[in-house]
Structure formats: C-alpha cells, structure tokens
Tab-separated table of C-alpha atoms in Angstrom:
chain	number	residue	atom	x	y	z
L	1	UNK	CA	101.341	136.074	120.266
L	2	UNK	CA	98.499	137.286	118.023
L	3	UNK	CA	98.683	138.558	114.505
L	4	UNK	CA	100.283	141.741	113.310
L	5	UNK	CA	100.118	142.369	109.592
L	6	UNK	CA	101.792	145.773	109.913
L	7	UNK	CA	105.183	144.044	109.497
L	8	UNK	CA	104.302	142.809	106.014
L	9	UNK	CA	104.577	146.092	104.028
L	10	UNK	CA	108.207	146.461	105.174
L	11	UNK	CA	109.046	143.309	103.233
L	12	UNK	CA	106.976	144.224	100.204
L	13	UNK	CA	110.094	144.470	98.023
L	14	UNK	CA	111.405	141.055	99.157
L	15	UNK	CA	108.076	139.383	98.418
L	16	UNK	CA	107.742	141.147	95.064
L	17	UNK	CA	111.205	139.992	94.033
L	18	UNK	CA	110.323	136.460	95.191
L	19	UNK	CA	107.147	136.574	93.113
L	20	UNK	CA	109.225	137.705	90.130
L	21	UNK	CA	111.485	134.672	90.515
L	22	UNK	CA	108.445	132.403	90.864
L	23	UNK	CA	107.147	133.749	87.547
L	24	UNK	CA	110.591	133.283	85.966
L	25	UNK	CA	110.821	129.666	87.165
L	26	UNK	CA	107.273	128.934	86.011
L	27	UNK	CA	107.953	130.388	82.550
L	28	UNK	CA	111.301	128.566	82.099
L	29	UNK	CA	110.027	125.241	83.459
L	30	UNK	CA	106.766	125.692	81.525
L	31	UNK	CA	108.643	126.120	78.224
L	32	UNK	CA	110.866	123.138	79.038
L	33	UNK	CA	107.815	121.021	79.884
L	34	UNK	CA	106.053	122.094	76.669
L	35	UNK	CA	108.880	121.324	74.246
L	36	UNK	CA	110.086	118.389	76.348
L	37	UNK	CA	106.539	117.017	76.281
L	38	UNK	CA	106.472	117.136	72.462
L	39	UNK	CA	109.890	115.452	72.181
L	40	UNK	CA	108.919	112.778	74.727
L	41	UNK	CA	105.632	112.135	72.920
L	42	UNK	CA	107.402	111.655	69.581
L	43	UNK	CA	109.987	109.365	71.196
L	44	UNK	CA	107.288	107.332	72.934
L	45	UNK	CA	105.275	106.905	69.726
L	46	UNK	CA	107.847	106.790	66.925
L	47	UNK	CA	111.230	106.327	68.605
L	48	UNK	CA	113.526	103.370	68.072
L	49	UNK	CA	112.973	100.733	70.765
L	50	UNK	CA	116.366	101.548	72.299
L	51	UNK	CA	114.994	105.045	73.025
L	52	UNK	CA	111.394	104.061	73.616
L	53	UNK	CA	111.960	101.560	76.401
L	54	UNK	CA	114.250	103.670	78.580
L	55	UNK	CA	111.789	106.532	78.151
L	56	UNK	CA	108.877	104.339	79.251
L	57	UNK	CA	110.792	103.392	82.394
L	58	UNK	CA	111.628	107.027	83.044
L	59	UNK	CA	108.014	108.137	82.529
L	60	UNK	CA	106.741	105.334	84.761
L	61	UNK	CA	109.129	106.356	87.538
L	62	UNK	CA	108.359	110.060	87.206
L	63	UNK	CA	104.585	109.595	87.225
L	64	UNK	CA	104.634	107.237	90.192
L	65	UNK	CA	106.775	109.256	92.601
L	66	UNK	CA	106.429	112.663	94.295
L	67	UNK	CA	107.908	115.737	92.644
L	68	UNK	CA	109.760	116.630	95.841
L	69	UNK	CA	111.602	113.304	95.756
L	70	UNK	CA	112.538	113.912	92.109
L	71	UNK	CA	113.890	117.348	92.949
L	72	UNK	CA	116.151	115.795	95.588
L	73	UNK	CA	117.324	113.193	93.057
L	74	UNK	CA	118.121	115.792	90.405
L	75	UNK	CA	119.748	118.289	92.741
L	76	UNK	CA	121.900	115.821	94.690
L	77	UNK	CA	122.293	113.317	91.851
L	78	UNK	CA	123.820	115.894	89.528
L	79	UNK	CA	126.224	116.985	92.261
L	80	UNK	CA	127.212	113.342	92.768
L	81	UNK	CA	128.138	112.866	89.117
L	82	UNK	CA	130.158	116.074	89.256
L	83	UNK	CA	127.685	118.549	87.742
L	84	UNK	CA	127.236	121.368	90.208
L	85	UNK	CA	124.356	123.371	88.780
L	86	UNK	CA	122.965	126.513	90.367
L	87	UNK	CA	119.854	125.675	92.386
L	88	UNK	CA	117.705	127.718	89.971
L	89	UNK	CA	118.759	125.594	86.994
L	90	UNK	CA	118.316	122.339	88.927
L	91	UNK	CA	114.852	123.494	90.000
L	92	UNK	CA	113.839	124.420	86.451
L	93	UNK	CA	115.108	121.066	85.116
L	94	UNK	CA	113.304	119.116	87.857
L	95	UNK	CA	109.984	120.923	87.431
L	96	UNK	CA	110.312	120.977	83.639
L	97	UNK	CA	111.025	117.252	83.306
L	98	UNK	CA	108.277	116.311	85.750
L	99	UNK	CA	105.615	118.215	83.840
L	100	UNK	CA	107.091	117.246	80.454
L	101	UNK	CA	106.210	113.639	81.298
L	102	UNK	CA	102.609	114.636	82.099
L	103	UNK	CA	102.359	116.831	78.982
L	104	UNK	CA	103.773	114.009	76.885
L	105	UNK	CA	100.920	111.725	77.975
L	106	UNK	CA	98.407	114.327	76.797
L	107	UNK	CA	100.212	114.977	73.505
L	108	UNK	CA	100.600	111.255	72.732
L	109	UNK	CA	96.853	110.720	73.020
L	110	UNK	CA	96.261	113.826	70.948
L	111	UNK	CA	98.693	112.780	68.180
L	112	UNK	CA	96.937	109.431	67.919
L	113	UNK	CA	93.599	111.249	67.654
L	114	UNK	CA	94.693	113.346	64.640
L	115	UNK	CA	92.830	112.070	61.611
L	116	UNK	CA	94.849	109.466	59.722
L	117	UNK	CA	93.869	111.121	56.453
L	118	UNK	CA	95.961	114.137	57.428
L	119	UNK	CA	99.024	111.971	57.700
L	120	UNK	CA	98.317	110.106	54.462
L	121	UNK	CA	97.547	113.336	52.608
L	122	UNK	CA	100.810	114.954	53.659
L	123	UNK	CA	102.811	111.859	52.714
L	124	UNK	CA	101.095	111.704	49.325
L	125	UNK	CA	102.032	115.337	48.713
L	126	UNK	CA	105.664	114.275	49.106
L	127	UNK	CA	106.421	115.381	52.657
L	128	UNK	CA	108.854	113.177	54.530
L	129	UNK	CA	107.867	111.395	57.747
L	130	UNK	CA	109.627	114.015	59.862
L	131	UNK	CA	108.092	116.898	57.916
L	132	UNK	CA	104.633	115.375	58.190
L	133	UNK	CA	104.976	115.138	61.947
L	134	UNK	CA	106.495	118.580	62.362
L	135	UNK	CA	104.313	120.564	59.988
L	136	UNK	CA	101.010	118.701	59.910
L	137	UNK	CA	100.404	116.327	62.808
L	138	UNK	CA	102.057	118.004	65.816
L	139	UNK	CA	100.596	121.507	65.274
L	140	UNK	CA	97.099	120.002	65.242
L	141	UNK	CA	97.791	117.687	68.175
L	142	UNK	CA	99.192	120.500	70.338
L	143	UNK	CA	96.241	122.798	69.624
L	144	UNK	CA	93.749	120.186	70.730
L	145	UNK	CA	95.600	119.696	73.970
L	146	UNK	CA	95.858	123.332	75.121
L	147	UNK	CA	93.116	123.223	77.803
L	148	UNK	CA	94.446	120.185	79.725
L	149	UNK	CA	98.023	121.385	79.266
L	150	UNK	CA	96.908	124.711	80.748
L	151	UNK	CA	95.845	122.823	83.865
L	152	UNK	CA	99.342	121.345	84.036
L	153	UNK	CA	100.818	124.860	83.815
L	154	UNK	CA	98.632	125.981	86.728
L	155	UNK	CA	99.813	122.951	88.716
L	156	UNK	CA	103.393	123.823	87.760
L	157	UNK	CA	103.020	127.371	89.114
L	158	UNK	CA	101.850	126.040	92.469
L	159	UNK	CA	104.411	123.234	92.581
L	160	UNK	CA	107.187	125.737	91.934
L	161	UNK	CA	106.930	126.407	95.702
L	162	UNK	CA	108.674	123.039	96.174
L	163	UNK	CA	111.976	124.261	94.754
L	164	UNK	CA	112.361	126.444	97.852
L	165	UNK	CA	113.292	123.191	99.615
L	166	UNK	CA	116.437	122.821	97.470
L	167	UNK	CA	117.280	126.463	98.093
L	168	UNK	CA	115.984	128.201	94.968
L	169	UNK	CA	115.180	131.836	95.683
L	170	UNK	CA	111.505	132.351	94.905
L	171	UNK	CA	108.333	133.466	96.654
L	172	UNK	CA	108.233	130.743	99.320
L	173	UNK	CA	111.889	131.186	100.240
L	174	UNK	CA	111.451	134.978	100.229
L	175	UNK	CA	108.619	134.555	102.742
L	176	UNK	CA	110.857	132.295	104.831
L	177	UNK	CA	113.586	134.932	104.860
L	178	UNK	CA	111.138	137.536	106.081
L	179	UNK	CA	109.947	135.074	108.740
L	180	UNK	CA	113.468	134.366	109.982
L	181	UNK	CA	113.870	138.113	110.600
L	182	UNK	CA	110.452	138.778	112.161
L	183	UNK	CA	109.254	135.400	113.583
L	184	UNK	CA	105.869	135.999	111.993
L	185	UNK	CA	105.162	132.842	109.922
L	186	UNK	CA	101.389	133.232	109.729
L	187	UNK	CA	101.493	136.735	108.291
L	188	UNK	CA	104.183	136.068	105.702
L	189	UNK	CA	102.991	132.680	104.499
L	190	UNK	CA	99.547	134.211	104.126
L	191	UNK	CA	101.072	137.116	102.187
L	192	UNK	CA	102.930	134.624	99.976
L	193	UNK	CA	99.714	132.642	99.451
L	194	UNK	CA	98.018	135.887	98.398
L	195	UNK	CA	100.784	136.561	95.834
L	196	UNK	CA	100.462	133.023	94.451
L	197	UNK	CA	96.710	133.500	94.196
L	198	UNK	CA	97.128	136.706	92.182
L	199	UNK	CA	99.698	135.154	89.813
L	200	UNK	CA	97.415	132.138	89.481
L	201	UNK	CA	94.428	134.328	88.531
L	202	UNK	CA	96.556	136.100	85.917
L	203	UNK	CA	97.744	132.774	84.478
L	204	UNK	CA	94.180	131.430	84.339
L	205	UNK	CA	92.987	134.570	82.557
L	206	UNK	CA	95.862	134.285	80.069
L	207	UNK	CA	95.082	130.636	79.381
L	208	UNK	CA	91.396	131.405	78.824
L	209	UNK	CA	92.352	134.035	76.231
L	210	UNK	CA	94.681	131.593	74.512
L	211	UNK	CA	91.933	128.952	74.394
L	212	UNK	CA	89.474	131.458	72.904
L	213	UNK	CA	91.982	132.499	70.249
L	214	UNK	CA	92.643	128.906	69.274
L	215	UNK	CA	88.929	128.131	69.164
L	216	UNK	CA	88.390	131.183	66.937
L	217	UNK	CA	91.175	130.219	64.526
L	218	UNK	CA	89.625	126.829	63.814
K	1	UNK	CA	124.372	100.361	92.496
K	2	UNK	CA	125.334	99.809	96.118
K	3	UNK	CA	123.209	96.779	97.067
K	4	UNK	CA	124.898	96.303	100.414
K	5	UNK	CA	123.887	99.810	101.451
K	6	UNK	CA	120.333	99.237	100.226
K	7	UNK	CA	120.063	96.076	102.313
K	8	UNK	CA	121.335	97.950	105.338
K	9	UNK	CA	118.955	100.907	105.130
K	10	UNK	CA	115.787	99.349	103.725
K	11	UNK	CA	114.150	98.680	107.149
K	12	UNK	CA	114.073	102.447	107.732
K	13	UNK	CA	112.284	102.884	104.419
K	14	UNK	CA	109.725	100.186	105.238
K	15	UNK	CA	108.967	101.966	108.492
K	16	UNK	CA	108.716	105.282	106.625
K	17	UNK	CA	106.399	103.712	104.032
K	18	UNK	CA	104.070	102.755	106.871
K	19	UNK	CA	103.941	106.416	107.947
K	20	UNK	CA	103.206	107.408	104.336
K	21	UNK	CA	100.345	104.893	104.259
K	22	UNK	CA	98.895	106.239	107.516
K	23	UNK	CA	99.172	109.793	106.196
K	24	UNK	CA	97.476	108.771	102.936
K	25	UNK	CA	94.571	106.997	104.622
K	26	UNK	CA	93.867	109.804	107.094
K	27	UNK	CA	94.247	112.486	104.430
K	28	UNK	CA	91.916	110.610	102.073
K	29	UNK	CA	89.282	110.214	104.801
K	30	UNK	CA	89.434	113.891	105.754
K	31	UNK	CA	89.512	114.879	102.077
K	32	UNK	CA	86.398	112.831	101.290
K	33	UNK	CA	84.576	114.384	104.250
K	34	UNK	CA	85.545	117.915	103.133
K	35	UNK	CA	84.688	117.017	99.548
K	36	UNK	CA	81.228	115.685	100.418
K	37	UNK	CA	80.458	118.711	102.587
K	38	UNK	CA	81.887	121.064	99.983
K	39	UNK	CA	79.862	119.515	97.171
K	40	UNK	CA	76.673	119.664	99.257
K	41	UNK	CA	77.353	123.345	99.952
K	42	UNK	CA	78.161	124.057	96.287
K	43	UNK	CA	74.776	122.600	95.289
K	44	UNK	CA	72.877	124.181	98.175
K	45	UNK	CA	69.839	126.397	97.650
K	46	UNK	CA	71.303	128.932	100.049
K	47	UNK	CA	73.592	131.437	98.346
K	48	UNK	CA	75.758	131.862	101.437
K	49	UNK	CA	76.709	128.146	101.454
K	50	UNK	CA	77.428	128.216	97.729
K	51	UNK	CA	79.611	131.264	98.188
K	52	UNK	CA	81.561	129.776	101.121
K	53	UNK	CA	82.224	126.539	99.231
K	54	UNK	CA	83.214	128.345	96.036
K	55	UNK	CA	85.674	130.491	98.017
K	56	UNK	CA	87.091	127.411	99.738
K	57	UNK	CA	87.697	125.681	96.407
K	58	UNK	CA	89.130	128.752	94.729
K	59	UNK	CA	91.499	129.747	97.553
K	60	UNK	CA	92.796	126.219	98.209
K	61	UNK	CA	93.247	125.376	94.547
K	62	UNK	CA	94.775	128.772	93.815
K	63	UNK	CA	97.634	128.498	96.312
K	64	UNK	CA	100.421	125.920	96.780
K	65	UNK	CA	99.723	123.002	99.126
K	66	UNK	CA	103.198	123.478	100.638
K	67	UNK	CA	102.259	126.994	101.774
K	68	UNK	CA	99.026	125.656	103.280
K	69	UNK	CA	101.030	123.092	105.257
K	70	UNK	CA	103.414	125.825	106.443
K	71	UNK	CA	100.615	128.209	107.448
K	72	UNK	CA	98.987	125.566	109.647
K	73	UNK	CA	102.179	124.156	111.148
K	74	UNK	CA	104.299	127.288	111.619
K	75	UNK	CA	101.540	129.912	111.734
K	76	UNK	CA	99.006	127.870	113.726
K	77	UNK	CA	100.564	128.554	117.150
K	78	UNK	CA	100.154	132.320	116.578
K	79	UNK	CA	96.392	131.877	116.438
K	80	UNK	CA	96.266	129.262	119.207
K	81	UNK	CA	96.390	126.106	117.084
K	82	UNK	CA	99.279	124.023	118.376
K	83	UNK	CA	99.640	120.768	116.436
K	84	UNK	CA	102.473	118.296	116.043
K	85	UNK	CA	103.874	117.960	112.535
K	86	UNK	CA	101.974	114.749	111.677
K	87	UNK	CA	98.594	116.204	112.697
K	88	UNK	CA	99.257	119.559	111.020
K	89	UNK	CA	100.391	117.838	107.834
K	90	UNK	CA	97.388	115.502	107.731
K	91	UNK	CA	94.868	118.273	108.338
K	92	UNK	CA	96.434	120.672	105.827
K	93	UNK	CA	96.696	118.019	103.117
K	94	UNK	CA	93.203	116.685	103.839
K	95	UNK	CA	91.638	120.138	103.567
K	96	UNK	CA	93.688	120.677	100.399
K	97	UNK	CA	92.619	117.508	98.592
K	98	UNK	CA	89.069	118.110	99.864
K	99	UNK	CA	88.841	121.162	97.602
K	100	UNK	CA	89.700	119.041	94.565
K	101	UNK	CA	87.309	116.316	95.703
K	102	UNK	CA	84.549	118.922	96.121
K	103	UNK	CA	84.759	119.599	92.406
K	104	UNK	CA	84.972	115.886	91.554
K	105	UNK	CA	81.886	115.013	93.599
K	106	UNK	CA	79.942	118.035	92.397
K	107	UNK	CA	80.870	117.159	88.813
K	108	UNK	CA	79.572	113.608	89.219
K	109	UNK	CA	76.299	114.816	90.775
K	110	UNK	CA	75.532	117.401	88.108
K	111	UNK	CA	76.358	114.952	85.314
K	112	UNK	CA	73.490	112.664	86.341
K	113	UNK	CA	70.807	113.195	83.729
K	114	UNK	CA	68.412	116.001	84.667
K	115	UNK	CA	65.439	113.903	83.547
K	116	UNK	CA	66.092	111.584	86.498
K	117	UNK	CA	65.550	114.410	88.980
K	118	UNK	CA	62.517	115.723	87.133
K	119	UNK	CA	60.918	112.281	86.979
K	120	UNK	CA	61.531	111.611	90.677
K	121	UNK	CA	60.109	115.015	91.641
K	122	UNK	CA	57.060	114.418	89.424
K	123	UNK	CA	56.496	111.121	91.199
K	124	UNK	CA	56.158	113.119	94.394
K	125	UNK	CA	59.562	112.525	95.977
K	126	UNK	CA	60.978	115.354	98.053
K	127	UNK	CA	64.190	117.111	97.035
K	128	UNK	CA	66.137	115.204	99.682
K	129	UNK	CA	64.578	111.850	98.730
K	130	UNK	CA	65.382	112.469	95.075
K	131	UNK	CA	68.990	113.207	95.957
K	132	UNK	CA	69.382	110.217	98.274
K	133	UNK	CA	67.474	107.546	96.344
K	134	UNK	CA	67.900	108.577	92.721
K	135	UNK	CA	70.778	110.963	92.073
K	136	UNK	CA	73.443	109.925	94.592
K	137	UNK	CA	73.455	106.178	93.797
K	138	UNK	CA	74.072	107.018	90.145
K	139	UNK	CA	76.589	109.764	90.900
K	140	UNK	CA	78.523	107.472	93.252
K	141	UNK	CA	79.387	105.210	90.333
K	142	UNK	CA	80.511	108.125	88.189
K	143	UNK	CA	82.804	109.558	90.850
K	144	UNK	CA	84.865	106.451	91.676
K	145	UNK	CA	87.326	106.862	88.843
K	146	UNK	CA	87.943	110.644	89.158
K	147	UNK	CA	88.216	110.283	92.954
K	148	UNK	CA	90.852	107.639	92.228
K	149	UNK	CA	92.816	110.277	90.306
K	150	UNK	CA	92.543	112.598	93.338
K	151	UNK	CA	93.741	109.839	95.652
K	152	UNK	CA	96.697	109.028	93.399
K	153	UNK	CA	97.722	112.717	93.559
K	154	UNK	CA	97.179	112.737	97.316
K	155	UNK	CA	99.536	109.801	97.918
K	156	UNK	CA	102.328	111.590	96.059
K	157	UNK	CA	101.278	114.805	97.807
K	158	UNK	CA	102.046	113.334	101.231
K	159	UNK	CA	105.715	114.066	100.402
K	160	UNK	CA	104.906	117.705	101.206
K	161	UNK	CA	105.079	116.999	104.930
K	162	UNK	CA	108.779	116.114	104.605
K	163	UNK	CA	109.777	119.807	104.926
K	164	UNK	CA	108.018	119.962	108.323
K	165	UNK	CA	110.015	116.876	109.408
K	166	UNK	CA	107.399	114.127	109.406
K	167	UNK	CA	109.502	110.988	109.069
K	168	UNK	CA	107.813	109.552	105.980
K	169	UNK	CA	109.329	108.214	102.746
K	170	UNK	CA	110.570	111.440	101.183
K	171	UNK	CA	111.999	112.745	104.459
K	172	UNK	CA	113.786	109.418	105.000
K	173	UNK	CA	115.180	109.458	101.451
K	174	UNK	CA	116.383	113.030	101.955
K	175	UNK	CA	118.041	112.147	105.265
K	176	UNK	CA	119.850	109.138	103.817
K	177	UNK	CA	120.909	111.055	100.712
K	178	UNK	CA	122.499	113.541	103.085
K	179	UNK	CA	124.308	110.902	105.133
K	180	UNK	CA	125.323	108.426	102.392
K	181	UNK	CA	125.664	110.627	99.256
K	182	UNK	CA	123.862	107.955	97.244
K	183	UNK	CA	120.916	109.833	95.721
K	184	UNK	CA	120.093	107.248	93.024
K	185	UNK	CA	119.872	104.307	95.397
K	186	UNK	CA	117.759	106.242	97.897
K	187	UNK	CA	115.508	107.547	95.135
K	188	UNK	CA	114.963	104.073	93.715
K	189	UNK	CA	114.266	102.571	97.119
K	190	UNK	CA	111.700	105.166	98.162
K	191	UNK	CA	110.336	105.510	94.620
K	192	UNK	CA	109.683	101.800	94.449
K	193	UNK	CA	107.747	101.886	97.732
K	194	UNK	CA	105.622	104.828	96.527
K	195	UNK	CA	104.837	102.935	93.344
K	196	UNK	CA	103.847	99.812	95.252
K	197	UNK	CA	101.440	101.858	97.412
K	198	UNK	CA	100.003	103.646	94.380
K	199	UNK	CA	99.676	100.391	92.452
K	200	UNK	CA	97.806	98.602	95.240
K	201	UNK	CA	95.455	101.543	95.785
K	202	UNK	CA	94.956	101.844	92.024
K	203	UNK	CA	93.977	98.177	91.782
K	204	UNK	CA	91.511	98.645	94.653
K	205	UNK	CA	89.887	101.588	92.910
K	206	UNK	CA	89.788	99.693	89.626
K	207	UNK	CA	88.041	96.788	91.387
K	208	UNK	CA	85.475	99.133	92.972
K	209	UNK	CA	84.855	100.825	89.639
K	210	UNK	CA	84.278	97.507	87.868
K	211	UNK	CA	81.934	96.267	90.555
K	212	UNK	CA	79.939	99.491	90.409
K	213	UNK	CA	79.573	99.101	86.670
K	214	UNK	CA	78.230	95.537	86.733
K	215	UNK	CA	75.423	96.162	89.226
C-alpha cells in the first residue's frame, strides 16, 4: 500500500480542531486535578475519619487500576445512575479525578514537610486552623510541589488521548475520523503524534518558565 | 451489588487476568532490553548513538502510548509489518516503557559516585572493566526501586491494548459492562485483579531491593 503523506494537508483543519480540543481537555482536567488534589490532600490529612477512610479507599482504588478502566466506570456508571453527561464532561471528570489522586499524594507529603514553626506562628498570631492552612501552609506546600506536579500535567496531556475511547472529540478521535475517510492510519496517527509532540514541547517550556519564576520569588 | 452476576462472570476475568500477566511480563522484558540498550547508547562516546537514544526517549515520551499502539497495529501493515493485536500491543508498549527505563537506568549509572570510576581507571582498569566490575554492580542496586515504579506503570498501561481488542482485563470489563449494564461490579472485579497483580509484583520488587541493600 505504501505511504502517502499528501492526504494529510487536506485534513489540516480537522487535526487542528482536534488539537484545540485536546488542549481544552488538558486545561480543564488539569485545573480539576490541581484543586481536587489540594482538597483531597486536606481531607486525607485533616478530614474527619468518616471522610478520611472513604477517601483512602477511593485513592487506593484509583492508584491501583488503569485510567482507561476508570474512564469506563465513570462514563457508564454515571449513565447507570441516571446522569447522562456529555462525553467531554465525563472525560474531564475521569482524567481530573485520576490525576487529582496523584497530585494529592504529592501535596500531602509537601504539607507535612512545611516547617511546623510556620503553623505555630500563624496560630499564635490569631489565625484560625482553616486560615492557617489556606493562607500559610498550602501556598508554601503547593509551591514546593510544582516540578513533580508538572510531570503529572505532562502525563495528563498524553493520557487525554484515552478519552477518545469513550467518544470525546479530540486529537486522537479527529485522526480516526480522517482515517475512516482515507484508510491511511499510519499517516494520520503519525500526524496526530506530531501534534501531541508540539503541544507537549510547549507545555514543557511553560512549566520550566513557571518553575524559574517560583524559584526567583523565593 | 449483584453477587450472583459476579460469580457467573468471574472465570472470564481470571482468564483475562492471565492475559494481562503475560502482556506485563513480555512488555517488561522488552522494556528492560530497550532500556539497557538505550542507556548504553545515551552514555556512549559516539555522538551518533547519544543522539539516536536521546531522540528515541524524547519522541516516545512526548507522544501518547495509545497513539504508538495504533501506529504499529493499524499503520504497520502499510509499511509491511503485519502483526496480530497481542504482538503489536506488546511491542508498542515494550518500546514505550523502554524509553522511560532508559532514563531510569541512565540516572542510576550517572548517580554512582564519580570517584569510583576515577579510582578504577587509575588502578589501570579499562573503561569497559570499570563499567562492568565497579559502576554497574552499584548502579544495579540503585535502579531496582525506580524500575519498580516503571513496572507498576507498565502493568496499568497494558490496559491500552484493550482498544485494539486484546482480550485482557480492561477489554473484558468493557465487554461485560456493555452486556450487563453493571459498571460498578465489573470495575470492582477487574480492579481487584489489577491490584492483586500490582501488589504481588510490588512485594517482589521490595524483596529484591531489600536483598540488594543487605549485601
């Protein structure tokens, strides 16, 4: 059959739109995983046992099973209990929760590593427990954890390809659409891989800048 | 919780777990081979080898594993590589995890104290002897734990062959979710089996790591 890359430019718009959706999913799921990770970390460390134990079970299950399996659970599970979400939303929730659990592990360790004197100082100055966490401990803990959390964001970008399996329109599904019209899988998956690579390079460059800025502000 | 259903379908999941184990073992073996070769090339004196290995690591780690599986399985026949889904999945995932293992192994080798190499070279050992008798035995101990992290990711990563219809755990769960409309039960059943596999492998790696530390 051979290769013929001349068919690719005709689908440039389709791939570009797919890449746009991939970026949108990564940003939405990334934000969810960031804030979800902070909430999970606080629950795991300071929550009432009735919250802490279910969360531990949830985290254990989510860290020990494949993301793809979790996406199936969320997509079909929500339909079963009568919540019919658009695939995009289900995909963002699945990716976001998965990486929130991983981010929460990082943030927990980082919160525990914040100097105890910081906590005591804030409490002595009259801040409440919640205020101390929100204004003193968490900002420091999150800063320290930016580089490893950046790695999670890069993993999230690549794993966003998995939501194509539950029918979310993004780069991988866009490539599949082009393939179903042209029967040229090699060319279009390679083109999609190229787009992912470019987005990945941009994300890495952005993260490096962020790390430098945080290092400078210390 | 529909226990009757679980009892009826669990033999299919046990069979699927066996496929997942086979996939994991073969992928790990191929990944370690690629990782060892990759690390050797990354540390080579020849610039061309260093460049090839660096490109391998960057391209594989910069693109989704799912796309790599699809390129080999669906795109392979266009360039004369006709593989069944199990073989294509194993090779794609093995080459994928190999890129991560390249960095793990390289990291362990370069973190062996430089004085060790200098001392061995001063004693008259060749570059190769130094590597084989001094650096590698020390690096091997350092790399067990991070390679364990790679292998943990790889086991969960074997789910990526479900979309190309390899009948492993995730594919089986997906099929039964479709036919029974019981996503929670199917998730728990397959999830439990994944966790058992990961736990056993984790214990094995922990044992190796401890043994390496004592001697």
